[in-house]
JSON list of C-alpha atoms in Angstrom, two decimals:
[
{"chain": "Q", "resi": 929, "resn": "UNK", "atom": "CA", "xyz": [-40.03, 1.61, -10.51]},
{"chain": "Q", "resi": 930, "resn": "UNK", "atom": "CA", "xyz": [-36.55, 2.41, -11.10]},
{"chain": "Q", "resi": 931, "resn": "UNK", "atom": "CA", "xyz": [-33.92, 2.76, -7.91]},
{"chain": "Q", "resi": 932, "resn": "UNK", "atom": "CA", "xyz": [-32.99, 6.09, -7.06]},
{"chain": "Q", "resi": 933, "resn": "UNK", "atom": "CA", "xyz": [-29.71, 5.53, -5.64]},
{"chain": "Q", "resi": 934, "resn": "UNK", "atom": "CA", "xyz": [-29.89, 9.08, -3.22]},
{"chain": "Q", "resi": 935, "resn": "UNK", "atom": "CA", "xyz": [-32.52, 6.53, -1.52]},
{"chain": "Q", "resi": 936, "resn": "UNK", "atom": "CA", "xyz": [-29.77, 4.67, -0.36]},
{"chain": "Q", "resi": 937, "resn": "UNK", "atom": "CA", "xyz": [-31.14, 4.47, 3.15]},
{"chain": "Q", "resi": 938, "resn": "UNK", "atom": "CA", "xyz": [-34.07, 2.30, 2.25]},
{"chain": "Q", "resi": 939, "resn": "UNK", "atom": "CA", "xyz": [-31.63, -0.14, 1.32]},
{"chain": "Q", "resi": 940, "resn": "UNK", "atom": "CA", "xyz": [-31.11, -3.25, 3.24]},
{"chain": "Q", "resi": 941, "resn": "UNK", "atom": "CA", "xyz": [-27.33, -4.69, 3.81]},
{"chain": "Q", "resi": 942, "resn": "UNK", "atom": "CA", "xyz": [-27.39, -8.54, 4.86]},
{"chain": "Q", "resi": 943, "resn": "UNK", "atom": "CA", "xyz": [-24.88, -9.05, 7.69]},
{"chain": "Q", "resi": 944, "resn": "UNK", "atom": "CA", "xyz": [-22.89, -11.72, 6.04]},
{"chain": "Q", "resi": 945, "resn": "UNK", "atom": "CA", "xyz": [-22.08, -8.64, 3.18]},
{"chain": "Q", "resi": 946, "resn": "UNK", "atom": "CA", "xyz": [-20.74, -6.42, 5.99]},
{"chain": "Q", "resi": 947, "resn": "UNK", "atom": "CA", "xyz": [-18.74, -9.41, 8.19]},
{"chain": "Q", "resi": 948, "resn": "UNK", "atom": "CA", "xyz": [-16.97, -9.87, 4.37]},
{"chain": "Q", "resi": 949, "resn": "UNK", "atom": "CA", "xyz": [-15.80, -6.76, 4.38]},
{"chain": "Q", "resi": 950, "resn": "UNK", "atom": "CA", "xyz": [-15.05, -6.19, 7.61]},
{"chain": "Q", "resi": 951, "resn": "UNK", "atom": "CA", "xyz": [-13.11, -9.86, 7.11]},
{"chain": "Q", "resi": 952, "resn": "UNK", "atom": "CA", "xyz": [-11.21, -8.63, 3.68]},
{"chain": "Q", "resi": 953, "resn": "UNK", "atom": "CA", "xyz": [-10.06, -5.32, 5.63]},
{"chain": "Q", "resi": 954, "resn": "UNK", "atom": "CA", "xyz": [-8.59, -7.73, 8.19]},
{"chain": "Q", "resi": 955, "resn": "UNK", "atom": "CA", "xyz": [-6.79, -10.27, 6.16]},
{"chain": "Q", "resi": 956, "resn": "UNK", "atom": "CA", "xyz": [-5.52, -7.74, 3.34]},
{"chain": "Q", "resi": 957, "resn": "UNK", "atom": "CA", "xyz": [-4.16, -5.68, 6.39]},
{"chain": "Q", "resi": 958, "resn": "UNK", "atom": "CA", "xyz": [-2.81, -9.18, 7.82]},
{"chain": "Q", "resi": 959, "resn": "UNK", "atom": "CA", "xyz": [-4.51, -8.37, 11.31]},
{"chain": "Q", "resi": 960, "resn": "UNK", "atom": "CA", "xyz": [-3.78, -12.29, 12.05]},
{"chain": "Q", "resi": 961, "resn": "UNK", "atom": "CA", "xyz": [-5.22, -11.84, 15.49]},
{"chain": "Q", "resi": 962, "resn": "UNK", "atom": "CA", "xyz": [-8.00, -10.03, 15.02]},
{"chain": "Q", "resi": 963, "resn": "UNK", "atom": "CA", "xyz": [-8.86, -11.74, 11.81]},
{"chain": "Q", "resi": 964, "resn": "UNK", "atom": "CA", "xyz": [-9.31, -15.14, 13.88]},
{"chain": "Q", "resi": 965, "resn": "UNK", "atom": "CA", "xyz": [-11.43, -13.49, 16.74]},
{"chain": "Q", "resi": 966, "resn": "UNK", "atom": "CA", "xyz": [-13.45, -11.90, 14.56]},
{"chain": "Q", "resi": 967, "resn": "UNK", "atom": "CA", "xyz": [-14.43, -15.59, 12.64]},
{"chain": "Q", "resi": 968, "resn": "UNK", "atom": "CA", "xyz": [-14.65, -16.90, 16.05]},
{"chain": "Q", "resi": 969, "resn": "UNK", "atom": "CA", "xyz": [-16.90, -14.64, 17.23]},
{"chain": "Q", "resi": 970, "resn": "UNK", "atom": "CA", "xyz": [-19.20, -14.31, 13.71]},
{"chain": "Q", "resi": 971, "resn": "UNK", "atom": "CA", "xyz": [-19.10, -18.06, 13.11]},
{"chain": "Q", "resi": 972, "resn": "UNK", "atom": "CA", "xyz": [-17.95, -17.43, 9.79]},
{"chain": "Q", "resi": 973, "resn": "UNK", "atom": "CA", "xyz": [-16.02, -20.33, 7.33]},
{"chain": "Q", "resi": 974, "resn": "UNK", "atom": "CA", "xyz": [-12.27, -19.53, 7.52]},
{"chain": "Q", "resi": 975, "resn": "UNK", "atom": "CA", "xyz": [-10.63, -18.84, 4.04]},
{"chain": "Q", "resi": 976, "resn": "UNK", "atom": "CA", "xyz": [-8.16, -21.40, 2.81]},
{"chain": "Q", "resi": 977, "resn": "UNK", "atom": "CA", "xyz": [-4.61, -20.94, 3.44]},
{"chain": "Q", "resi": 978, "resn": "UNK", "atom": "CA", "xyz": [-5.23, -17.62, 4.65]},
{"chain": "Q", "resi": 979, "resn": "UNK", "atom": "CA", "xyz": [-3.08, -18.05, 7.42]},
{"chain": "Q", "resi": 980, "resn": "UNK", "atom": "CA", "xyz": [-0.06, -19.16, 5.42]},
{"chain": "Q", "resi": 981, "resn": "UNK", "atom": "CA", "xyz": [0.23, -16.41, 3.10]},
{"chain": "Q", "resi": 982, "resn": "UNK", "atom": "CA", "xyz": [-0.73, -13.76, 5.43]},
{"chain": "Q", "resi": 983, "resn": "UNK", "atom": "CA", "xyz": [2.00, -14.58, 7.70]},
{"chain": "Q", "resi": 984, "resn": "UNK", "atom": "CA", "xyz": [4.38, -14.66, 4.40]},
{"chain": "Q", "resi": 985, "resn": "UNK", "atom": "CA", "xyz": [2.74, -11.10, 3.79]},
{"chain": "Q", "resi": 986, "resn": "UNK", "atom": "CA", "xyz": [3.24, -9.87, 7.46]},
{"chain": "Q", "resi": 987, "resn": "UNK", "atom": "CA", "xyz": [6.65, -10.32, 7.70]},
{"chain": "Q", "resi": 988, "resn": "UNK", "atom": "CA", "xyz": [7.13, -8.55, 3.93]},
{"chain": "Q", "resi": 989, "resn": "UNK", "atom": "CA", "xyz": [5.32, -5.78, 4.99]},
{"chain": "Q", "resi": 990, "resn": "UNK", "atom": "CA", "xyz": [6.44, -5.02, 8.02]},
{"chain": "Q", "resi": 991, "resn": "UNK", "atom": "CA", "xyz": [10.34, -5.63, 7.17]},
{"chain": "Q", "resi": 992, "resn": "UNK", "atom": "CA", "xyz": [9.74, -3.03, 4.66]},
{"chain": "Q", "resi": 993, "resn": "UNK", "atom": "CA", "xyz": [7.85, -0.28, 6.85]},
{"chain": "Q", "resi": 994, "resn": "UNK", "atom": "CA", "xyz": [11.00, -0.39, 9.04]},
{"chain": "Q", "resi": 995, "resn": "UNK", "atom": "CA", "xyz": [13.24, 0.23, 6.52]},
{"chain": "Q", "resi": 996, "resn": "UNK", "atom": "CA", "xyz": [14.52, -3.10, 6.04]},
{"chain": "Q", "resi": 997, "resn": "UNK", "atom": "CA", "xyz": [13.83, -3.14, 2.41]},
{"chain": "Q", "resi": 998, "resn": "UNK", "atom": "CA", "xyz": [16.83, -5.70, 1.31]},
{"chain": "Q", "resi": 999, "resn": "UNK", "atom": "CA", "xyz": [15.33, -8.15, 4.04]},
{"chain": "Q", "resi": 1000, "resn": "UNK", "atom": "CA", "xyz": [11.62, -7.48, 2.20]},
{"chain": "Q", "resi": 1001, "resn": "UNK", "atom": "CA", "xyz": [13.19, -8.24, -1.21]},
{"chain": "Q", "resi": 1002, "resn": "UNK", "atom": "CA", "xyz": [15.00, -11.21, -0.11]},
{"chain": "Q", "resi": 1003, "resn": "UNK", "atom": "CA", "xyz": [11.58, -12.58, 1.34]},
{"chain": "Q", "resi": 1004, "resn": "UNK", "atom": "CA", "xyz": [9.78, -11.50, -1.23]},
{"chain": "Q", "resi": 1005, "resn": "UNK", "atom": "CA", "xyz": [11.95, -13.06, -3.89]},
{"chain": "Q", "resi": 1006, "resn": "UNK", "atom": "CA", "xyz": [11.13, -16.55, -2.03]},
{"chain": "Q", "resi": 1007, "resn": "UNK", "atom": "CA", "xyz": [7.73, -16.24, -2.67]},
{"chain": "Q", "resi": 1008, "resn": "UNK", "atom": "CA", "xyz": [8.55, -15.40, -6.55]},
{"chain": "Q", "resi": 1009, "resn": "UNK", "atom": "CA", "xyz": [11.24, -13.80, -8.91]},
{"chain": "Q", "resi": 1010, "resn": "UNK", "atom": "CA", "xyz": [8.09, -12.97, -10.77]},
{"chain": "Q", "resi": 1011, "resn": "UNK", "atom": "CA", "xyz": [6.75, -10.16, -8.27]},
{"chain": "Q", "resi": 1012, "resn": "UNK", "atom": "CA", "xyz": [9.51, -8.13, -8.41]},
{"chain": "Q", "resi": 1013, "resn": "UNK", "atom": "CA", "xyz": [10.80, -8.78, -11.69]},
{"chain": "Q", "resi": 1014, "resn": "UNK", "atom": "CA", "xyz": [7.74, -7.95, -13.17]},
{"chain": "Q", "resi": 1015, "resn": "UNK", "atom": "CA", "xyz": [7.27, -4.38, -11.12]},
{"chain": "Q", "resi": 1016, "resn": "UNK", "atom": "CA", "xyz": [10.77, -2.26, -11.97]},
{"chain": "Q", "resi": 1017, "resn": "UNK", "atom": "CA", "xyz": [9.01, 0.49, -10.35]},
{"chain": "Q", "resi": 1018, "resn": "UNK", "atom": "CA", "xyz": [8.23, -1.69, -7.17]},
{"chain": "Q", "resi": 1019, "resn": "UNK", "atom": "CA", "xyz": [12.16, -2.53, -6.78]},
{"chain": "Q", "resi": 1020, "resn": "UNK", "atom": "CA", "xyz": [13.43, 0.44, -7.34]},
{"chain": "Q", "resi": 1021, "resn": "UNK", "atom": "CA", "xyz": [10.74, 1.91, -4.25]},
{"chain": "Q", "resi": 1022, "resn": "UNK", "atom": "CA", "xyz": [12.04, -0.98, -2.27]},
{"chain": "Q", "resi": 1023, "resn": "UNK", "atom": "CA", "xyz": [16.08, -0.45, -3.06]},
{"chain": "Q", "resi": 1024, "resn": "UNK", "atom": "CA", "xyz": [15.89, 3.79, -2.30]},
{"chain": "Q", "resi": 1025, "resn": "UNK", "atom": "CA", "xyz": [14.48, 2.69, 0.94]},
{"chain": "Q", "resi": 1026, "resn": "UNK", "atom": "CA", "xyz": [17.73, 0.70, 1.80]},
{"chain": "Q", "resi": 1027, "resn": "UNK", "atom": "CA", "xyz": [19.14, 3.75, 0.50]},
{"chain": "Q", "resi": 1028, "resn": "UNK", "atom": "CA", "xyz": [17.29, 6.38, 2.62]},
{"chain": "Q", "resi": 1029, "resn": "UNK", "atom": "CA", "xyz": [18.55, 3.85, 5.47]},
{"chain": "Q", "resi": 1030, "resn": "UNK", "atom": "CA", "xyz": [22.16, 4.06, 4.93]},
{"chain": "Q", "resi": 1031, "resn": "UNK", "atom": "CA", "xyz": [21.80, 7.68, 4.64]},
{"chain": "Q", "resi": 1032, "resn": "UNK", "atom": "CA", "xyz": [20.16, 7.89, 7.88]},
{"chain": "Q", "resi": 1033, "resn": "UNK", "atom": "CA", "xyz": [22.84, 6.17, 9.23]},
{"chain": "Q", "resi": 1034, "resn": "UNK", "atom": "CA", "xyz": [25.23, 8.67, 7.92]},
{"chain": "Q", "resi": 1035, "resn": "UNK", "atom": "CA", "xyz": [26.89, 5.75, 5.65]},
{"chain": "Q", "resi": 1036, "resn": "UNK", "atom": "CA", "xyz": [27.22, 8.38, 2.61]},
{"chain": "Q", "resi": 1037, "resn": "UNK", "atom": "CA", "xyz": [30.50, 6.19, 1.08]},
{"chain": "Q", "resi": 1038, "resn": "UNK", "atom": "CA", "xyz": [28.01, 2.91, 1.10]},
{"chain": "Q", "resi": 1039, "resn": "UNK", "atom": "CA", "xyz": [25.03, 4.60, 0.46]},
{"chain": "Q", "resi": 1040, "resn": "UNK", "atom": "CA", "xyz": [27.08, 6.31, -2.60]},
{"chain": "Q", "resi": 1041, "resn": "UNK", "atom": "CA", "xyz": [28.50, 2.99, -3.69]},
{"chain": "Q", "resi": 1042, "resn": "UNK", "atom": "CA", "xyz": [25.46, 1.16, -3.49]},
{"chain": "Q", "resi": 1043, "resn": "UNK", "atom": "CA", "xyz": [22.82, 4.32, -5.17]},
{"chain": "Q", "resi": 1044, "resn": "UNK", "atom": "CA", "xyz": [25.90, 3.51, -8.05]},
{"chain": "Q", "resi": 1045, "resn": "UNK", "atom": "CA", "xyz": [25.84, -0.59, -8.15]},
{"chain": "Q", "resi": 1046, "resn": "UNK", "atom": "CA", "xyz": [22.02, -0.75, -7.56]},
{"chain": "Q", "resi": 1047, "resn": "UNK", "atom": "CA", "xyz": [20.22, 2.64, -8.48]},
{"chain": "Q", "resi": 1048, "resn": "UNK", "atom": "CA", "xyz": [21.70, 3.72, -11.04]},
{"chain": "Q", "resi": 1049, "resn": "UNK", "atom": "CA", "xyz": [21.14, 1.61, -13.84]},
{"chain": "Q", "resi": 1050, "resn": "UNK", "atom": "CA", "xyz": [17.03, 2.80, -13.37]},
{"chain": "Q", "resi": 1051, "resn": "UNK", "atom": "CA", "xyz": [18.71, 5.86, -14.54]},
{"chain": "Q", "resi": 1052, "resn": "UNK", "atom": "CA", "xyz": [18.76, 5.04, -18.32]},
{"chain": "Q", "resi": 1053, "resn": "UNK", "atom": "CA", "xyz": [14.93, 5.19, -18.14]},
{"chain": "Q", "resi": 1054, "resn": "UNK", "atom": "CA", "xyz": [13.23, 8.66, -17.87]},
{"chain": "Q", "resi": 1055, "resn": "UNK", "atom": "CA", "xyz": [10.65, 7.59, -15.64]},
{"chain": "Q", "resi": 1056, "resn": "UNK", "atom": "CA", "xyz": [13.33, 7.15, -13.03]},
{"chain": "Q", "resi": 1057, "resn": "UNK", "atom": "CA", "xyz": [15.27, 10.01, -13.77]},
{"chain": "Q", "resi": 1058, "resn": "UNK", "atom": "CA", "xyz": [13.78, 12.38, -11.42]},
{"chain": "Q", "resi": 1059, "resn": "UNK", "atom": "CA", "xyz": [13.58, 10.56, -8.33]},
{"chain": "Q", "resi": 1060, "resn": "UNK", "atom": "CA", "xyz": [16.26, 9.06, -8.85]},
{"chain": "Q", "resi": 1061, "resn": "UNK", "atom": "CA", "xyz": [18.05, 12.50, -8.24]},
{"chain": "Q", "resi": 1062, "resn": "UNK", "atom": "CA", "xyz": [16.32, 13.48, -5.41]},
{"chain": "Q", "resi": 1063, "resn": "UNK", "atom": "CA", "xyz": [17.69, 10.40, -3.47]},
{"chain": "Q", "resi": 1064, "resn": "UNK", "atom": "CA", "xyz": [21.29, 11.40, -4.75]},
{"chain": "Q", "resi": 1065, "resn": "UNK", "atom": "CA", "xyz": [20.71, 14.70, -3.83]},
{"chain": "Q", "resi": 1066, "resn": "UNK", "atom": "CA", "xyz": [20.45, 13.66, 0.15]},
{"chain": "Q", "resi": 1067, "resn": "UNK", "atom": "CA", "xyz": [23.72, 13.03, 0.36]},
{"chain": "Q", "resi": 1068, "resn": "UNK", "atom": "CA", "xyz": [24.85, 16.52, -0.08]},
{"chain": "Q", "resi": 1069, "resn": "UNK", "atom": "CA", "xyz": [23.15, 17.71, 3.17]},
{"chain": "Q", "resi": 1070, "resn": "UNK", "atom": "CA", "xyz": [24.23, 16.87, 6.89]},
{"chain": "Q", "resi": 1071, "resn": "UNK", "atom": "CA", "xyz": [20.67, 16.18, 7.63]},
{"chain": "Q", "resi": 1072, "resn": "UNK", "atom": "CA", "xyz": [19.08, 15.03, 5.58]},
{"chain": "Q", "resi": 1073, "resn": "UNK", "atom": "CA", "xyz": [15.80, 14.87, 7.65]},
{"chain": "Q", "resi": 1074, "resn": "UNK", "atom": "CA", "xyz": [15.84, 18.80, 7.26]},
{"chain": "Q", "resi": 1075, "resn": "UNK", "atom": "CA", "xyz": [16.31, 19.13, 3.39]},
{"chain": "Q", "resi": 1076, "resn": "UNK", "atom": "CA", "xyz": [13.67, 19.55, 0.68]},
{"chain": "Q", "resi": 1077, "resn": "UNK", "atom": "CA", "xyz": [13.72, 16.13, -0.25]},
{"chain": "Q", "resi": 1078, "resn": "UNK", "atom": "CA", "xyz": [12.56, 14.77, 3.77]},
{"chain": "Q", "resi": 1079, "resn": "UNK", "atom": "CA", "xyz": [9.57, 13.19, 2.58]},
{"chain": "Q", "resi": 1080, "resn": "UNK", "atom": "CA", "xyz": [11.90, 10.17, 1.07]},
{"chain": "Q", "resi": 1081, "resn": "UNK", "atom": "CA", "xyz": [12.47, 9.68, 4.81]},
{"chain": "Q", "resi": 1082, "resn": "UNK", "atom": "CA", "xyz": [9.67, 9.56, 6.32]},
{"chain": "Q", "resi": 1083, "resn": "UNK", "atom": "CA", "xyz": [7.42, 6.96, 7.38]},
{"chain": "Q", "resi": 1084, "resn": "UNK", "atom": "CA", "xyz": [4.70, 7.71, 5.28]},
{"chain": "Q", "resi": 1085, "resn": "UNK", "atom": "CA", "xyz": [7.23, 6.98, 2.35]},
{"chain": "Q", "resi": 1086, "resn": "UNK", "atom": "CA", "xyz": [7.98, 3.26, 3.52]},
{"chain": "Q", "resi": 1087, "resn": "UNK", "atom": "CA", "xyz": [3.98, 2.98, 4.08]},
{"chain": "Q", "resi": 1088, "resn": "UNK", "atom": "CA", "xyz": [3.32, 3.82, 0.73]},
{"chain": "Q", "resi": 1089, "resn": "UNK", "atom": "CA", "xyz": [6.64, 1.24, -0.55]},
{"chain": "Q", "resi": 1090, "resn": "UNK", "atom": "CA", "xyz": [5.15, -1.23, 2.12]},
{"chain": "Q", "resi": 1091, "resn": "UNK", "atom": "CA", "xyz": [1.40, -0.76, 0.99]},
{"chain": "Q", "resi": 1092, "resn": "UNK", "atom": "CA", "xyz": [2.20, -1.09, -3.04]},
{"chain": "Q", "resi": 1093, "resn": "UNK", "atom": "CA", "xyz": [4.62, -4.14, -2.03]},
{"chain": "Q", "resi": 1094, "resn": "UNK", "atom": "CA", "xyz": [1.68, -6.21, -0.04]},
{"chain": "Q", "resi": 1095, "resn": "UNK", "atom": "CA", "xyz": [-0.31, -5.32, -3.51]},
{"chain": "Q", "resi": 1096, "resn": "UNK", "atom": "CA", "xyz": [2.01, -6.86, -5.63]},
{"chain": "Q", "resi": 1097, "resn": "UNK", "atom": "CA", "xyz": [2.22, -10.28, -3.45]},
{"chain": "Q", "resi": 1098, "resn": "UNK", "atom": "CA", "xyz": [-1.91, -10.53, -3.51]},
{"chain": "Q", "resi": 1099, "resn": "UNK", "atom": "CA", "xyz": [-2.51, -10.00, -6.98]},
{"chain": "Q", "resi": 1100, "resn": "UNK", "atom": "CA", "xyz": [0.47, -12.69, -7.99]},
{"chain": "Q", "resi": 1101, "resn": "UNK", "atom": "CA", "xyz": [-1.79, -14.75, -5.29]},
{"chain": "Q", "resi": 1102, "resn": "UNK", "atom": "CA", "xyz": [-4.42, -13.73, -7.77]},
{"chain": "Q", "resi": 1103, "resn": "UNK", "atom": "CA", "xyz": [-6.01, -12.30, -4.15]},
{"chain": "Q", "resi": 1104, "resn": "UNK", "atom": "CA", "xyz": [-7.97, -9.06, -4.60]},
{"chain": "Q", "resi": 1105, "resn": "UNK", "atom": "CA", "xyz": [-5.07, -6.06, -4.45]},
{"chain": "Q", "resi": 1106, "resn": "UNK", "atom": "CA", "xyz": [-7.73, -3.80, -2.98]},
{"chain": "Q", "resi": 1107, "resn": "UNK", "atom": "CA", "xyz": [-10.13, -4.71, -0.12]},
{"chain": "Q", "resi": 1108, "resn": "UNK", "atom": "CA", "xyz": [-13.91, -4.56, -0.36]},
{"chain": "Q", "resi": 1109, "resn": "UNK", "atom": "CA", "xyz": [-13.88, -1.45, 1.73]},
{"chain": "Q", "resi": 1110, "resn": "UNK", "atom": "CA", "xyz": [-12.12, 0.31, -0.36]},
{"chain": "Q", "resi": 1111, "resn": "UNK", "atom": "CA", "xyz": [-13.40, -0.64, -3.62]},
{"chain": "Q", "resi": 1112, "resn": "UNK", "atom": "CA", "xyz": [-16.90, 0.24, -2.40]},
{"chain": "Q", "resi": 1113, "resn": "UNK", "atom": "CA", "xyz": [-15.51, 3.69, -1.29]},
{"chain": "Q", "resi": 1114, "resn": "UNK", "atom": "CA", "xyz": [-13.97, 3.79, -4.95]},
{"chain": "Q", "resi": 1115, "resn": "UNK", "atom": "CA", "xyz": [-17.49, 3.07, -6.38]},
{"chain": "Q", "resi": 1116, "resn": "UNK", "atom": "CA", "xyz": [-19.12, 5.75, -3.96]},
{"chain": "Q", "resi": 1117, "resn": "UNK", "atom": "CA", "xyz": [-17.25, 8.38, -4.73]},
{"chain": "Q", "resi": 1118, "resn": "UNK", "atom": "CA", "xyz": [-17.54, 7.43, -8.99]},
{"chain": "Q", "resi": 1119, "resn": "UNK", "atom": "CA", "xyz": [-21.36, 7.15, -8.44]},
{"chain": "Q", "resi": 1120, "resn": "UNK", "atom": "CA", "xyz": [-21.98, 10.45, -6.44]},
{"chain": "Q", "resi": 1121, "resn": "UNK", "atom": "CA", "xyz": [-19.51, 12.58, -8.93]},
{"chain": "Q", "resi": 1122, "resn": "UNK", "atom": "CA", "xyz": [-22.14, 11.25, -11.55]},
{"chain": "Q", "resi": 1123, "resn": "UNK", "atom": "CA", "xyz": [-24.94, 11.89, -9.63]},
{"chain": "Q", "resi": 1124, "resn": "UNK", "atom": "CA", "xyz": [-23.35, 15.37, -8.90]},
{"chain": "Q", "resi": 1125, "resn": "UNK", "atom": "CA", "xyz": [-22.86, 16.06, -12.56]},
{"chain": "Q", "resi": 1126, "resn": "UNK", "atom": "CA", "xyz": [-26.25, 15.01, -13.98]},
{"chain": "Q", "resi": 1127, "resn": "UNK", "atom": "CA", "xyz": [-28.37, 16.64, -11.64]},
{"chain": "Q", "resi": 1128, "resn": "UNK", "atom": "CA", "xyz": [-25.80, 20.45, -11.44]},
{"chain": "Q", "resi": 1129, "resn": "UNK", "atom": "CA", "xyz": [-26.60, 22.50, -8.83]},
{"chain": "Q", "resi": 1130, "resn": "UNK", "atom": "CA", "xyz": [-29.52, 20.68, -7.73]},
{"chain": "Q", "resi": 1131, "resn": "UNK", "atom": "CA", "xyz": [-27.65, 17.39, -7.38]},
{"chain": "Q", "resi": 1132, "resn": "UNK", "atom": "CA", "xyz": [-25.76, 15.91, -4.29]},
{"chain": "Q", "resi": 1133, "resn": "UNK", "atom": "CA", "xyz": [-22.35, 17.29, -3.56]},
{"chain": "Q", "resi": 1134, "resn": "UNK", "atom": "CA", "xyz": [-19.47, 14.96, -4.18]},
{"chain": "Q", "resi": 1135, "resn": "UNK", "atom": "CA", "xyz": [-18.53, 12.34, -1.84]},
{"chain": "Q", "resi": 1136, "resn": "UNK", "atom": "CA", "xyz": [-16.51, 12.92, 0.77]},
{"chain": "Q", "resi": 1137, "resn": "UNK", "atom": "CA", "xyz": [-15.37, 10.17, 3.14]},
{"chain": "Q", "resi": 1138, "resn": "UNK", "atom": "CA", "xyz": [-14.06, 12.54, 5.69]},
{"chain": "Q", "resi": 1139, "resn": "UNK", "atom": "CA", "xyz": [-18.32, 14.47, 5.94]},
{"chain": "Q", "resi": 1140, "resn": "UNK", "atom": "CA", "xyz": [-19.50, 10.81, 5.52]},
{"chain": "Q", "resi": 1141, "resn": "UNK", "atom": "CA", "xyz": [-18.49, 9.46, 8.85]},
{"chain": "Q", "resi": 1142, "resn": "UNK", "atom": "CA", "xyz": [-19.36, 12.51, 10.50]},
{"chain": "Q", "resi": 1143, "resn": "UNK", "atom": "CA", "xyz": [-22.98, 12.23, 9.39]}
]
């Protein structure tokens, strides 16, 4: 008899599946700590120079969610010229958020000399062209934090830099860019909006992570 995947209850999940999850979430989020209690306590096999990289990654990450974007580049760059050379869009994320930091610090002439030296050549693409001049267009407000363009300043914006940056470094570690977690949510969400539009009105409603874990 075929599966009927709305049955998805009567499945059974083996414990090592979920502990491999749980352990990609950990070490793609480079939750060093909790990464090693949690093999402690599961007796699980540790993964191979997990420990090296992830600290590499760490430090990356985090130098770039606080702003410190020509820090992240340099480290990054010691890894490989390859990661960033091969990403325009990546470096040009990562240099606006040394940008956005100078203008914070009300640098305007550096921030102006260096949007000029190290921005502007992204310029001659299209693709740039856009954002490019919202970042220039911060420096014609004395706060910046209260013009149209805040979201370049906010944290959510180095998350995203940060989050697309500790991509980058796993798949040139030929390292899954996405963890298990969220490529099953990925596939949950595909597979219900299918479900949803073979069966119409009488189908399930699309997935929604958010109703999900409050089921």
């Amino acid at each position: 008899m075929d599966l009927d995947p709305r049955q998805y209850e009567n499945h059974a999940i083996n414990d090592n599946d979920i502990n491999n999850i749980v352990l990609s979430y950990l070490i793609h989020n480079c939750y060093k700590e909790s990464v090693e209690s949690f093999i402690a306590c599961t007796g699980m096999k540790q993964p191979a120079d997990y420990l090296e990289n992830m600290e590499k990654r760490k430090r990356i990450f985090h130098f770039a969610l606080e702003g410190n974007a020509l820090k992240a580049i340099e480290l990054t760059e010691q890894l490989s010229q390859d990661i960033l050379e091969n990403n325009k869009g990546l470096q040009f994320d990562l240099l606006s958020l040394h940008f956005v930091e100078l203008v914070c610090s009300r640098k305007c002439t550096e921030a102006l000399e260096f949007a000029q030296t190290k921005l502007s050549p992204f310029g001659k693409e299209d693709k740039y062209m856009e954002k490019l001049e919202d970042f220039m267009a911060l420096l014609a407000y004395k706060e910046p934090e209260k013009s149209p363009m805040f979201h370049l300043l906010s944290f959510e914006y180095r998350q995203q830099v940060a989050d697309s940056l500790n991509r980058a470094i796993l798949a040139h570690l030929n390292l899954p860019s996405y963890t298990a977690m969220e490529r099953l949510i990925q596939q949950a969400t595909v597979v219900r909006q299918c479900l949803s539009q073979e069966a119409g009105k009488d189908g399930p409603p699309p997935f929604s992570l958010k109703d999900f874990l409050k089921s």
